[in-house]
Structures are given as C-alpha cells and as structure tokens.
Amino acid sequence: MKKHLLFLVFISIITIAQGQSTLTNGQVYDFDIGDTLQIRYNTPWNSQVPYKYETRVVLSKTITTNSDSIIYTIKSTFYTPPSTFSTSVITSTITNLSAIAPLYNNTSPCMGMLLDTMYFNSCGILVYKKYPGPSVSCTSQPFQQNTYLMKGLGGPYFDYFAVAGPPPENYYKIELIYYSKNIGTCGSLITTTKDVEKNDEFYIYPNPSTGRFTIKNASVIDQLIKLFDLTGKLLLEQTTKGEITIDATYLKAGIYNLQIKNLGAVLNKKLIITH
C-alpha cells in the first residue's frame, strides 16, 4: 500500500535495529530488478534554475561467483521541468558487500567531529546518518552536512552539499523522494509539471479559523512560512516542513495572505480569521 509520507523525517524515538551501528555495502545497495528510485537534486539557494529529478530503474542484476560483488544495469532518466528529459543506461558495480558502506567521497576538516546515529524514518526504512555536533563549525570546502545512507535504497544523500564558494549560495540537497520496491512504495513520483506543483502544494485548515490553524504540505524540504496583512506588513515568519499548527489568535478578524516559500517556488493562499 502506498504511503504518502516524507523522507528523512525524524520519528520521536530513535530506534537502533538489533544493535547495529552502521550499514554494509550489501545492505545499502540491495536492489532487485524493477526497483525504482527517484532522486531530487536541488539548485543553489540564490538560483532560479528548477530542480532536477533522476529516476533510476534496475534493469538487471548479476552476482559474481564469489558472491562479493553485484553488477547492476540501471536506466537513468533525468527530468528538468517543465519538459526536458534525457535517458541513459548505466552500469554500477558494488564490491566488498560485507564492508561498511562509506558515507564520504572527500576529505574534510569536519569529518572527525561528526556524530552518527541510526533510526527508522517515516517510511519504515533504516537510515544511517552522520551530522555535525553542536560545537562544529564546518566552513571549509568541500564538505557534506547531514549525510544519509538507507538500507536497500542506496546513498549517500545530503541535506546540504557544499561544492564551492561561500555558504549558503553553494548549498545543494540530494534527496531520495520516491521509491518502489518489493517492500512497498513511498513518496511521490515526479514526471510532469503538475506533479511538481502538487508536491509543492500546501493546505490550511480550518480556514476560516479563529486564528489557530494548521498548515500541511507535501514537500520534503524546509519551507519558509510568512503571514502578511493586506497592506503587506509581515506579521509572522517561521521555517518548517511537513505539518505545523500556528496560533495567531492575537490577530484581528480579517483577511490575510499566507505565503510559503521553498527553493523552487513561492505559493500564496488567503487566510481568513474570524472571532
């Protein structure tokens, strides 16, 4: 059954699976023929270039005679909204299946100061995560911050991936937003501009309200929420993702503009407050 849930969202209690403290290559890159993943590549914060979406479908799987390597043939399709597609067939070889899966492809002064954890995300997938400790200041280039591997879903995925130049203009996200495997389906597959708009859409309820209302959106990335009166005066500003309840009962009855902004779009909806 399809789960319309968000990826990389913490559950309230972090659960360690059977005492595991990391994941092996064989666990992370365990795919079957027909498995489908979609990855979203976010553009820099100061860019108007749209997201890119890569859909990967496993076409074949070959296990070597010593059972220590797997060769996958994968169909990779990149979609850049509104209508640009490019497709190729690639070969990926996973070796040392029993070895610990690496998270980093570069050297960084922050690597020795990172913490790690394992938990089940909201789709029920075991995730291994590395993240900076509270006193870490990662300013040298390049570095990855909040990096993830997922059991049976590959990686690494990044909350922010700095490539060059001063932050935050250079920050990217590499996110898994959809999968379909024998264990089930989770997320929303993006193949059209309507899918993009639907994924960015948000809902307000109740509306009208007495000033206490809930905002729910389907995006997996951070959203900047702003509330304006009809003169354009900013009354409230907050960052969130997923679902949040806001108490604005202190505001006068009237019509307000609620704006939600992420890296790809700015959406506006009318909010009505009554007393």
PDB file of N, CA and C in Angstrom, residues 100-198:
ATOM      1  N   ILE A 100      31.784  -2.012   5.569  1.00  0.00           N
ATOM      2  CA  ILE A 100      30.961  -0.881   5.989  1.00  0.00           C
ATOM      3  C   ILE A 100      30.817   0.092   4.824  1.00  0.00           C
ATOM      4  N   ALA A 101      29.591   0.499   4.541  1.00  0.00           N
ATOM      5  CA  ALA A 101      29.332   1.409   3.424  1.00  0.00           C
ATOM      6  C   ALA A 101      29.881   2.794   3.749  1.00  0.00           C
ATOM      7  N   PRO A 102      30.696   3.366   2.859  1.00  0.00           N
ATOM      8  CA  PRO A 102      31.271   4.691   3.130  1.00  0.00           C
ATOM      9  C   PRO A 102      30.257   5.800   2.888  1.00  0.00           C
ATOM     10  N   LEU A 103      30.358   6.849   3.687  1.00  0.00           N
ATOM     11  CA  LEU A 103      29.468   7.994   3.531  1.00  0.00           C
ATOM     12  C   LEU A 103      30.113   9.137   2.771  1.00  0.00           C
ATOM     13  N   TYR A 104      31.430   9.230   2.781  1.00  0.00           N
ATOM     14  CA  TYR A 104      32.083  10.422   2.264  1.00  0.00           C
ATOM     15  C   TYR A 104      33.004  10.087   1.105  1.00  0.00           C
ATOM     16  N   ASN A 105      33.036  10.996   0.140  1.00  0.00           N
ATOM     17  CA  ASN A 105      33.895  10.837  -1.023  1.00  0.00           C
ATOM     18  C   ASN A 105      35.018  11.865  -1.046  1.00  0.00           C
ATOM     19  N   ASN A 106      35.165  12.635   0.021  1.00  0.00           N
ATOM     20  CA  ASN A 106      36.219  13.640   0.048  1.00  0.00           C
ATOM     21  C   ASN A 106      36.784  13.741   1.453  1.00  0.00           C
ATOM     22  N   THR A 107      37.796  14.553   1.604  1.00  0.00           N
ATOM     23  CA  THR A 107      38.351  14.815   2.925  1.00  0.00           C
ATOM     24  C   THR A 107      37.840  16.159   3.399  1.00  0.00           C
ATOM     25  N   SER A 108      37.553  16.251   4.672  1.00  0.00           N
ATOM     26  CA  SER A 108      37.010  17.482   5.233  1.00  0.00           C
ATOM     27  C   SER A 108      37.496  17.633   6.661  1.00  0.00           C
ATOM     28  N   PRO A 109      37.833  18.840   7.078  1.00  0.00           N
ATOM     29  CA  PRO A 109      38.233  19.037   8.475  1.00  0.00           C
ATOM     30  C   PRO A 109      37.102  18.761   9.450  1.00  0.00           C
ATOM     31  N   CYS A 110      35.865  18.665   8.944  1.00  0.00           N
ATOM     32  CA  CYS A 110      34.725  18.410   9.824  1.00  0.00           C
ATOM     33  C   CYS A 110      34.497  16.925  10.060  1.00  0.00           C
ATOM     34  N   MET A 111      35.118  16.067   9.257  1.00  0.00           N
ATOM     35  CA  MET A 111      34.788  14.647   9.321  1.00  0.00           C
ATOM     36  C   MET A 111      35.058  14.050  10.697  1.00  0.00           C
ATOM     37  N   GLY A 112      36.164  14.439  11.317  1.00  0.00           N
ATOM     38  CA  GLY A 112      36.495  13.871  12.606  1.00  0.00           C
ATOM     39  C   GLY A 112      35.610  14.356  13.731  1.00  0.00           C
ATOM     40  N   MET A 113      34.795  15.372  13.470  1.00  0.00           N
ATOM     41  CA  MET A 113      33.957  15.954  14.508  1.00  0.00           C
ATOM     42  C   MET A 113      32.487  15.606  14.328  1.00  0.00           C
ATOM     43  N   LEU A 114      32.178  14.742  13.361  1.00  0.00           N
ATOM     44  CA  LEU A 114      30.790  14.415  13.093  1.00  0.00           C
ATOM     45  C   LEU A 114      30.286  13.313  14.018  1.00  0.00           C
ATOM     46  N   LEU A 115      29.010  13.377  14.329  1.00  0.00           N
ATOM     47  CA  LEU A 115      28.337  12.361  15.128  1.00  0.00           C
ATOM     48  C   LEU A 115      27.551  11.450  14.195  1.00  0.00           C
ATOM     49  N   ASP A 116      27.150  10.281  14.698  1.00  0.00           N
ATOM     50  CA  ASP A 116      26.343   9.403  13.859  1.00  0.00           C
ATOM     51  C   ASP A 116      25.215   8.787  14.669  1.00  0.00           C
ATOM     52  N   THR A 117      24.196   8.329  13.945  1.00  0.00           N
ATOM     53  CA  THR A 117      23.040   7.705  14.567  1.00  0.00           C
ATOM     54  C   THR A 117      22.360   6.807  13.551  1.00  0.00           C
ATOM     55  N   MET A 118      21.516   5.911  14.038  1.00  0.00           N
ATOM     56  CA  MET A 118      20.689   5.077  13.176  1.00  0.00           C
ATOM     57  C   MET A 118      19.256   5.161  13.670  1.00  0.00           C
ATOM     58  N   TYR A 119      18.315   5.189  12.728  1.00  0.00           N
ATOM     59  CA  TYR A 119      16.910   5.285  13.097  1.00  0.00           C
ATOM     60  C   TYR A 119      16.061   4.814  11.926  1.00  0.00           C
ATOM     61  N   PHE A 120      14.783   4.578  12.186  1.00  0.00           N
ATOM     62  CA  PHE A 120      13.827   4.270  11.130  1.00  0.00           C
ATOM     63  C   PHE A 120      13.122   5.564  10.739  1.00  0.00           C
ATOM     64  N   ASN A 121      13.127   5.892   9.442  1.00  0.00           N
ATOM     65  CA  ASN A 121      12.429   7.102   9.015  1.00  0.00           C
ATOM     66  C   ASN A 121      10.934   6.837   8.912  1.00  0.00           C
ATOM     67  N   SER A 122      10.179   7.835   8.473  1.00  0.00           N
ATOM     68  CA  SER A 122       8.722   7.725   8.477  1.00  0.00           C
ATOM     69  C   SER A 122       8.190   6.743   7.446  1.00  0.00           C
ATOM     70  N   CYS A 123       9.047   6.257   6.544  1.00  0.00           N
ATOM     71  CA  CYS A 123       8.645   5.206   5.611  1.00  0.00           C
ATOM     72  C   CYS A 123       9.045   3.826   6.122  1.00  0.00           C
ATOM     73  N   GLY A 124       9.613   3.769   7.336  1.00  0.00           N
ATOM     74  CA  GLY A 124      10.000   2.497   7.921  1.00  0.00           C
ATOM     75  C   GLY A 124      11.332   1.973   7.437  1.00  0.00           C
ATOM     76  N   ILE A 125      12.160   2.830   6.828  1.00  0.00           N
ATOM     77  CA  ILE A 125      13.454   2.427   6.289  1.00  0.00           C
ATOM     78  C   ILE A 125      14.553   2.743   7.303  1.00  0.00           C
ATOM     79  N   LEU A 126      15.467   1.791   7.483  1.00  0.00           N
ATOM     80  CA  LEU A 126      16.586   2.000   8.392  1.00  0.00           C
ATOM     81  C   LEU A 126      17.584   2.965   7.760  1.00  0.00           C
ATOM     82  N   VAL A 127      17.911   4.029   8.490  1.00  0.00           N
ATOM     83  CA  VAL A 127      18.773   5.095   7.988  1.00  0.00           C
ATOM     84  C   VAL A 127      19.997   5.222   8.884  1.00  0.00           C
ATOM     85  N   TYR A 128      21.157   5.344   8.256  1.00  0.00           N
ATOM     86  CA  TYR A 128      22.392   5.655   8.970  1.00  0.00           C
ATOM     87  C   TYR A 128      22.764   7.086   8.626  1.00  0.00           C
ATOM     88  N   LYS A 129      22.929   7.911   9.642  1.00  0.00           N
ATOM     89  CA  LYS A 129      23.134   9.341   9.425  1.00  0.00           C
ATOM     90  C   LYS A 129      24.374   9.825  10.155  1.00  0.00           C
ATOM     91  N   LYS A 130      25.127  10.704   9.495  1.00  0.00           N
ATOM     92  CA  LYS A 130      26.194  11.453  10.141  1.00  0.00           C
ATOM     93  C   LYS A 130      25.824  12.929  10.117  1.00  0.00           C
ATOM     94  N   TYR A 131      26.136  13.624  11.215  1.00  0.00           N
ATOM     95  CA  TYR A 131      25.754  15.030  11.313  1.00  0.00           C
ATOM     96  C   TYR A 131      26.730  15.759  12.229  1.00  0.00           C
ATOM     97  N   PRO A 132      26.883  17.071  12.047  1.00  0.00           N
ATOM     98  CA  PRO A 132      27.821  17.826  12.881  1.00  0.00           C
ATOM     99  C   PRO A 132      27.338  17.915  14.322  1.00  0.00           C
ATOM    100  N   GLY A 133      28.275  17.863  15.255  1.00  0.00           N
ATOM    101  CA  GLY A 133      27.942  18.085  16.649  1.00  0.00           C
ATOM    102  C   GLY A 133      27.607  19.543  16.895  1.00  0.00           C
ATOM    103  N   PRO A 134      27.073  19.868  18.071  1.00  0.00           N
ATOM    104  CA  PRO A 134      26.613  21.241  18.335  1.00  0.00           C
ATOM    105  C   PRO A 134      27.711  22.289  18.301  1.00  0.00           C
ATOM    106  N   SER A 135      28.967  21.875  18.506  1.00  0.00           N
ATOM    107  CA  SER A 135      30.055  22.851  18.528  1.00  0.00           C
ATOM    108  C   SER A 135      30.847  22.884  17.236  1.00  0.00           C
ATOM    109  N   VAL A 136      30.391  22.125  16.224  1.00  0.00           N
ATOM    110  CA  VAL A 136      31.143  22.029  14.979  1.00  0.00           C
ATOM    111  C   VAL A 136      30.831  23.217  14.076  1.00  0.00           C
ATOM    112  N   SER A 137      31.860  23.810  13.515  1.00  0.00           N
ATOM    113  CA  SER A 137      31.692  24.881  12.532  1.00  0.00           C
ATOM    114  C   SER A 137      32.344  24.432  11.238  1.00  0.00           C
ATOM    115  N   CYS A 138      31.526  23.974  10.293  1.00  0.00           N
ATOM    116  CA  CYS A 138      32.045  23.441   9.035  1.00  0.00           C
ATOM    117  C   CYS A 138      32.035  24.543   7.983  1.00  0.00           C
ATOM    118  N   THR A 139      33.136  25.222   7.830  1.00  0.00           N
ATOM    119  CA  THR A 139      33.192  26.322   6.870  1.00  0.00           C
ATOM    120  C   THR A 139      34.175  26.066   5.743  1.00  0.00           C
ATOM    121  N   SER A 140      35.022  25.051   5.869  1.00  0.00           N
ATOM    122  CA  SER A 140      35.987  24.758   4.819  1.00  0.00           C
ATOM    123  C   SER A 140      35.310  23.996   3.691  1.00  0.00           C
ATOM    124  N   GLN A 141      35.824  24.146   2.484  1.00  0.00           N
ATOM    125  CA  GLN A 141      35.245  23.489   1.319  1.00  0.00           C
ATOM    126  C   GLN A 141      36.156  22.349   0.876  1.00  0.00           C
ATOM    127  N   PRO A 142      35.607  21.245   0.349  1.00  0.00           N
ATOM    128  CA  PRO A 142      34.178  20.951   0.339  1.00  0.00           C
ATOM    129  C   PRO A 142      33.762  20.193   1.598  1.00  0.00           C
ATOM    130  N   PHE A 143      32.480  20.139   1.881  1.00  0.00           N
ATOM    131  CA  PHE A 143      32.005  19.327   2.994  1.00  0.00           C
ATOM    132  C   PHE A 143      30.567  18.911   2.746  1.00  0.00           C
ATOM    133  N   GLN A 144      30.156  17.863   3.446  1.00  0.00           N
ATOM    134  CA  GLN A 144      28.763  17.455   3.436  1.00  0.00           C
ATOM    135  C   GLN A 144      28.232  17.559   4.855  1.00  0.00           C
ATOM    136  N   GLN A 145      27.007  17.979   5.000  1.00  0.00           N
ATOM    137  CA  GLN A 145      26.398  18.133   6.310  1.00  0.00           C
ATOM    138  C   GLN A 145      25.093  17.348   6.326  1.00  0.00           C
ATOM    139  N   ASN A 146      24.867  16.585   7.382  1.00  0.00           N
ATOM    140  CA  ASN A 146      23.691  15.713   7.473  1.00  0.00           C
ATOM    141  C   ASN A 146      23.648  14.775   6.265  1.00  0.00           C
ATOM    142  N   THR A 147      24.420  13.713   6.345  1.00  0.00           N
ATOM    143  CA  THR A 147      24.590  12.764   5.254  1.00  0.00           C
ATOM    144  C   THR A 147      23.949  11.441   5.633  1.00  0.00           C
ATOM    145  N   TYR A 148      23.287  10.785   4.653  1.00  0.00           N
ATOM    146  CA  TYR A 148      22.473   9.615   4.946  1.00  0.00           C
ATOM    147  C   TYR A 148      22.793   8.450   4.017  1.00  0.00           C
ATOM    148  N   LEU A 149      22.724   7.239   4.567  1.00  0.00           N
ATOM    149  CA  LEU A 149      22.635   6.003   3.802  1.00  0.00           C
ATOM    150  C   LEU A 149      21.342   5.315   4.215  1.00  0.00           C
ATOM    151  N   MET A 150      20.686   4.631   3.267  1.00  0.00           N
ATOM    152  CA  MET A 150      19.425   3.966   3.567  1.00  0.00           C
ATOM    153  C   MET A 150      19.505   2.493   3.196  1.00  0.00           C
ATOM    154  N   LYS A 151      19.035   1.651   4.072  1.00  0.00           N
ATOM    155  CA  LYS A 151      19.064   0.218   3.819  1.00  0.00           C
ATOM    156  C   LYS A 151      18.172  -0.126   2.629  1.00  0.00           C
ATOM    157  N   GLY A 152      18.786  -0.706   1.592  1.00  0.00           N
ATOM    158  CA  GLY A 152      18.056  -1.097   0.402  1.00  0.00           C
ATOM    159  C   GLY A 152      17.694   0.035  -0.530  1.00  0.00           C
ATOM    160  N   LEU A 153      18.146   1.265  -0.210  1.00  0.00           N
ATOM    161  CA  LEU A 153      17.791   2.427  -1.033  1.00  0.00           C
ATOM    162  C   LEU A 153      18.996   3.279  -1.410  1.00  0.00           C
ATOM    163  N   GLY A 154      20.189   2.810  -1.088  1.00  0.00           N
ATOM    164  CA  GLY A 154      21.385   3.477  -1.570  1.00  0.00           C
ATOM    165  C   GLY A 154      21.764   4.734  -0.822  1.00  0.00           C
ATOM    166  N   GLY A 155      22.490   5.576  -1.524  1.00  0.00           N
ATOM    167  CA  GLY A 155      23.027   6.801  -0.976  1.00  0.00           C
ATOM    168  C   GLY A 155      24.457   6.989  -1.475  1.00  0.00           C
ATOM    169  N   PRO A 156      25.197   7.949  -0.937  1.00  0.00           N
ATOM    170  CA  PRO A 156      24.761   8.840   0.137  1.00  0.00           C
ATOM    171  C   PRO A 156      23.863   9.963  -0.373  1.00  0.00           C
ATOM    172  N   TYR A 157      22.976  10.418   0.518  1.00  0.00           N
ATOM    173  CA  TYR A 157      22.122  11.572   0.277  1.00  0.00           C
ATOM    174  C   TYR A 157      22.551  12.675   1.236  1.00  0.00           C
ATOM    175  N   PHE A 158      22.373  13.926   0.808  1.00  0.00           N
ATOM    176  CA  PHE A 158      22.875  15.052   1.586  1.00  0.00           C
ATOM    177  C   PHE A 158      21.770  16.058   1.863  1.00  0.00           C
ATOM    178  N   ASP A 159      21.715  16.553   3.091  1.00  0.00           N
ATOM    179  CA  ASP A 159      20.874  17.714   3.370  1.00  0.00           C
ATOM    180  C   ASP A 159      21.477  18.945   2.716  1.00  0.00           C
ATOM    181  N   TYR A 160      22.791  19.124   2.889  1.00  0.00           N
ATOM    182  CA  TYR A 160      23.484  20.225   2.234  1.00  0.00           C
ATOM    183  C   TYR A 160      24.829  19.722   1.761  1.00  0.00           C
ATOM    184  N   PHE A 161      25.143  20.004   0.519  1.00  0.00           N
ATOM    185  CA  PHE A 161      26.395  19.566  -0.077  1.00  0.00           C
ATOM    186  C   PHE A 161      27.083  20.801  -0.635  1.00  0.00           C
ATOM    187  N   ALA A 162      28.148  21.244   0.019  1.00  0.00           N
ATOM    188  CA  ALA A 162      28.842  22.459  -0.400  1.00  0.00           C
ATOM    189  C   ALA A 162      29.896  22.110  -1.438  1.00  0.00           C
ATOM    190  N   VAL A 163      29.882  22.818  -2.562  1.00  0.00           N
ATOM    191  CA  VAL A 163      30.806  22.496  -3.644  1.00  0.00           C
ATOM    192  C   VAL A 163      31.867  23.562  -3.857  1.00  0.00           C
ATOM    193  N   ALA A 164      31.509  24.820  -3.793  1.00  0.00           N
ATOM    194  CA  ALA A 164      32.485  25.894  -3.979  1.00  0.00           C
ATOM    195  C   ALA A 164      31.839  27.209  -3.590  1.00  0.00           C
ATOM    196  N   GLY A 165      32.670  28.145  -3.151  1.00  0.00           N
ATOM    197  CA  GLY A 165      32.149  29.463  -2.833  1.00  0.00           C
ATOM    198  C   GLY A 165      31.593  29.544  -1.430  1.00  0.00           C
ATOM    199  N   PRO A 166      31.240  30.749  -1.001  1.00  0.00           N
ATOM    200  CA  PRO A 166      30.773  30.945   0.373  1.00  0.00           C
ATOM    201  C   PRO A 166      29.349  30.439   0.562  1.00  0.00           C
ATOM    202  N   PRO A 167      29.047  29.827   1.724  1.00  0.00           N
ATOM    203  CA  PRO A 167      27.667  29.444   2.010  1.00  0.00           C
ATOM    204  C   PRO A 167      26.831  30.688   2.275  1.00  0.00           C
ATOM    205  N   PRO A 168      25.484  30.678   2.055  1.00  0.00           N
ATOM    206  CA  PRO A 168      24.734  29.485   1.676  1.00  0.00           C
ATOM    207  C   PRO A 168      24.501  29.349   0.181  1.00  0.00           C
ATOM    208  N   GLU A 169      25.095  30.235  -0.648  1.00  0.00           N
ATOM    209  CA  GLU A 169      24.777  30.234  -2.069  1.00  0.00           C
ATOM    210  C   GLU A 169      25.150  28.931  -2.762  1.00  0.00           C
ATOM    211  N   ASN A 170      26.088  28.190  -2.192  1.00  0.00           N
ATOM    212  CA  ASN A 170      26.591  26.994  -2.852  1.00  0.00           C
ATOM    213  C   ASN A 170      25.947  25.712  -2.347  1.00  0.00           C
ATOM    214  N   TYR A 171      24.944  25.798  -1.485  1.00  0.00           N
ATOM    215  CA  TYR A 171      24.399  24.601  -0.855  1.00  0.00           C
ATOM    216  C   TYR A 171      23.429  23.871  -1.789  1.00  0.00           C
ATOM    217  N   TYR A 172      23.591  22.569  -1.856  1.00  0.00           N
ATOM    218  CA  TYR A 172      22.697  21.703  -2.602  1.00  0.00           C
ATOM    219  C   TYR A 172      22.088  20.682  -1.645  1.00  0.00           C
ATOM    220  N   LYS A 173      20.965  20.119  -2.052  1.00  0.00           N
ATOM    221  CA  LYS A 173      20.427  18.938  -1.390  1.00  0.00           C
ATOM    222  C   LYS A 173      20.338  17.824  -2.422  1.00  0.00           C
ATOM    223  N   ILE A 174      20.672  16.629  -2.012  1.00  0.00           N
ATOM    224  CA  ILE A 174      20.496  15.445  -2.845  1.00  0.00           C
ATOM    225  C   ILE A 174      19.592  14.527  -2.047  1.00  0.00           C
ATOM    226  N   GLU A 175      18.326  14.423  -2.468  1.00  0.00           N
ATOM    227  CA  GLU A 175      17.305  13.771  -1.654  1.00  0.00           C
ATOM    228  C   GLU A 175      16.661  12.605  -2.389  1.00  0.00           C
ATOM    229  N   LEU A 176      16.388  11.540  -1.667  1.00  0.00           N
ATOM    230  CA  LEU A 176      15.542  10.473  -2.182  1.00  0.00           C
ATOM    231  C   LEU A 176      14.099  10.850  -1.875  1.00  0.00           C
ATOM    232  N   ILE A 177      13.274  11.023  -2.911  1.00  0.00           N
ATOM    233  CA  ILE A 177      11.900  11.475  -2.684  1.00  0.00           C
ATOM    234  C   ILE A 177      10.861  10.409  -3.031  1.00  0.00           C
ATOM    235  N   TYR A 178      11.296   9.299  -3.654  1.00  0.00           N
ATOM    236  CA  TYR A 178      10.329   8.259  -4.037  1.00  0.00           C
ATOM    237  C   TYR A 178      11.057   6.933  -4.197  1.00  0.00           C
ATOM    238  N   TYR A 179      10.391   5.852  -3.792  1.00  0.00           N
ATOM    239  CA  TYR A 179      10.883   4.525  -4.138  1.00  0.00           C
ATOM    240  C   TYR A 179       9.714   3.573  -4.315  1.00  0.00           C
ATOM    241  N   SER A 180       9.944   2.559  -5.134  1.00  0.00           N
ATOM    242  CA  SER A 180       9.002   1.458  -5.300  1.00  0.00           C
ATOM    243  C   SER A 180       9.816   0.175  -5.325  1.00  0.00           C
ATOM    244  N   LYS A 181       9.633  -0.665  -4.292  1.00  0.00           N
ATOM    245  CA  LYS A 181      10.351  -1.924  -4.157  1.00  0.00           C
ATOM    246  C   LYS A 181       9.370  -2.996  -3.691  1.00  0.00           C
ATOM    247  N   ASN A 182       9.893  -4.210  -3.521  1.00  0.00           N
ATOM    248  CA  ASN A 182       9.019  -5.279  -3.037  1.00  0.00           C
ATOM    249  C   ASN A 182       8.563  -5.045  -1.603  1.00  0.00           C
ATOM    250  N   ILE A 183       9.245  -4.148  -0.879  1.00  0.00           N
ATOM    251  CA  ILE A 183       8.835  -3.834   0.489  1.00  0.00           C
ATOM    252  C   ILE A 183       7.724  -2.790   0.518  1.00  0.00           C
ATOM    253  N   GLY A 184       7.418  -2.193  -0.647  1.00  0.00           N
ATOM    254  CA  GLY A 184       6.358  -1.199  -0.701  1.00  0.00           C
ATOM    255  C   GLY A 184       6.773   0.029  -1.489  1.00  0.00           C
ATOM    256  N   THR A 185       5.908   1.026  -1.458  1.00  0.00           N
ATOM    257  CA  THR A 185       6.119   2.277  -2.181  1.00  0.00           C
ATOM    258  C   THR A 185       5.969   3.436  -1.213  1.00  0.00           C
ATOM    259  N   CYS A 186       6.813   4.450  -1.374  1.00  0.00           N
ATOM    260  CA  CYS A 186       6.724   5.619  -0.509  1.00  0.00           C
ATOM    261  C   CYS A 186       7.157   6.852  -1.283  1.00  0.00           C
ATOM    262  N   GLY A 187       6.455   7.960  -1.063  1.00  0.00           N
ATOM    263  CA  GLY A 187       6.791   9.202  -1.735  1.00  0.00           C
ATOM    264  C   GLY A 187       5.945   9.444  -2.965  1.00  0.00           C
ATOM    265  N   SER A 188       6.289  10.479  -3.719  1.00  0.00           N
ATOM    266  CA  SER A 188       5.543  10.874  -4.915  1.00  0.00           C
ATOM    267  C   SER A 188       6.493  10.948  -6.102  1.00  0.00           C
ATOM    268  N   LEU A 189       6.176  10.211  -7.165  1.00  0.00           N
ATOM    269  CA  LEU A 189       6.992  10.203  -8.376  1.00  0.00           C
ATOM    270  C   LEU A 189       6.705  11.459  -9.189  1.00  0.00           C
ATOM    271  N   ILE A 190       7.765  12.182  -9.553  1.00  0.00           N
ATOM    272  CA  ILE A 190       7.637  13.439 -10.292  1.00  0.00           C
ATOM    273  C   ILE A 190       8.006  13.204 -11.750  1.00  0.00           C
ATOM    274  N   THR A 191       7.039  13.411 -12.665  1.00  0.00           N
ATOM    275  CA  THR A 191       7.314  13.258 -14.099  1.00  0.00           C
ATOM    276  C   THR A 191       6.720  14.386 -14.931  1.00  0.00           C
ATOM    277  N   THR A 192       5.917  15.264 -14.321  1.00  0.00           N
ATOM    278  CA  THR A 192       5.293  16.369 -15.048  1.00  0.00           C
ATOM    279  C   THR A 192       5.307  17.616 -14.171  1.00  0.00           C
ATOM    280  N   THR A 193       5.019  18.760 -14.780  1.00  0.00           N
ATOM    281  CA  THR A 193       4.940  19.995 -14.001  1.00  0.00           C
ATOM    282  C   THR A 193       3.781  19.945 -13.012  1.00  0.00           C
ATOM    283  N   LYS A 194       2.713  19.213 -13.355  1.00  0.00           N
ATOM    284  CA  LYS A 194       1.601  19.067 -12.417  1.00  0.00           C
ATOM    285  C   LYS A 194       2.046  18.322 -11.167  1.00  0.00           C
ATOM    286  N   ASP A 195       2.915  17.321 -11.351  1.00  0.00           N
ATOM    287  CA  ASP A 195       3.448  16.602 -10.194  1.00  0.00           C
ATOM    288  C   ASP A 195       4.272  17.535  -9.315  1.00  0.00           C
ATOM    289  N   VAL A 196       5.068  18.399  -9.951  1.00  0.00           N
ATOM    290  CA  VAL A 196       5.888  19.348  -9.193  1.00  0.00           C
ATOM    291  C   VAL A 196       4.998  20.280  -8.388  1.00  0.00           C
ATOM    292  N   GLU A 197       3.963  20.816  -9.041  1.00  0.00           N
ATOM    293  CA  GLU A 197       3.050  21.731  -8.356  1.00  0.00           C
ATOM    294  C   GLU A 197       2.326  21.029  -7.211  1.00  0.00           C
ATOM    295  N   LYS A 198       1.919  19.786  -7.441  1.00  0.00           N
ATOM    296  CA  LYS A 198       1.222  19.037  -6.394  1.00  0.00           C
ATOM    297  C   LYS A 198       2.139  18.789  -5.211  1.00  0.00           C
TER     298      LYS A 198
END
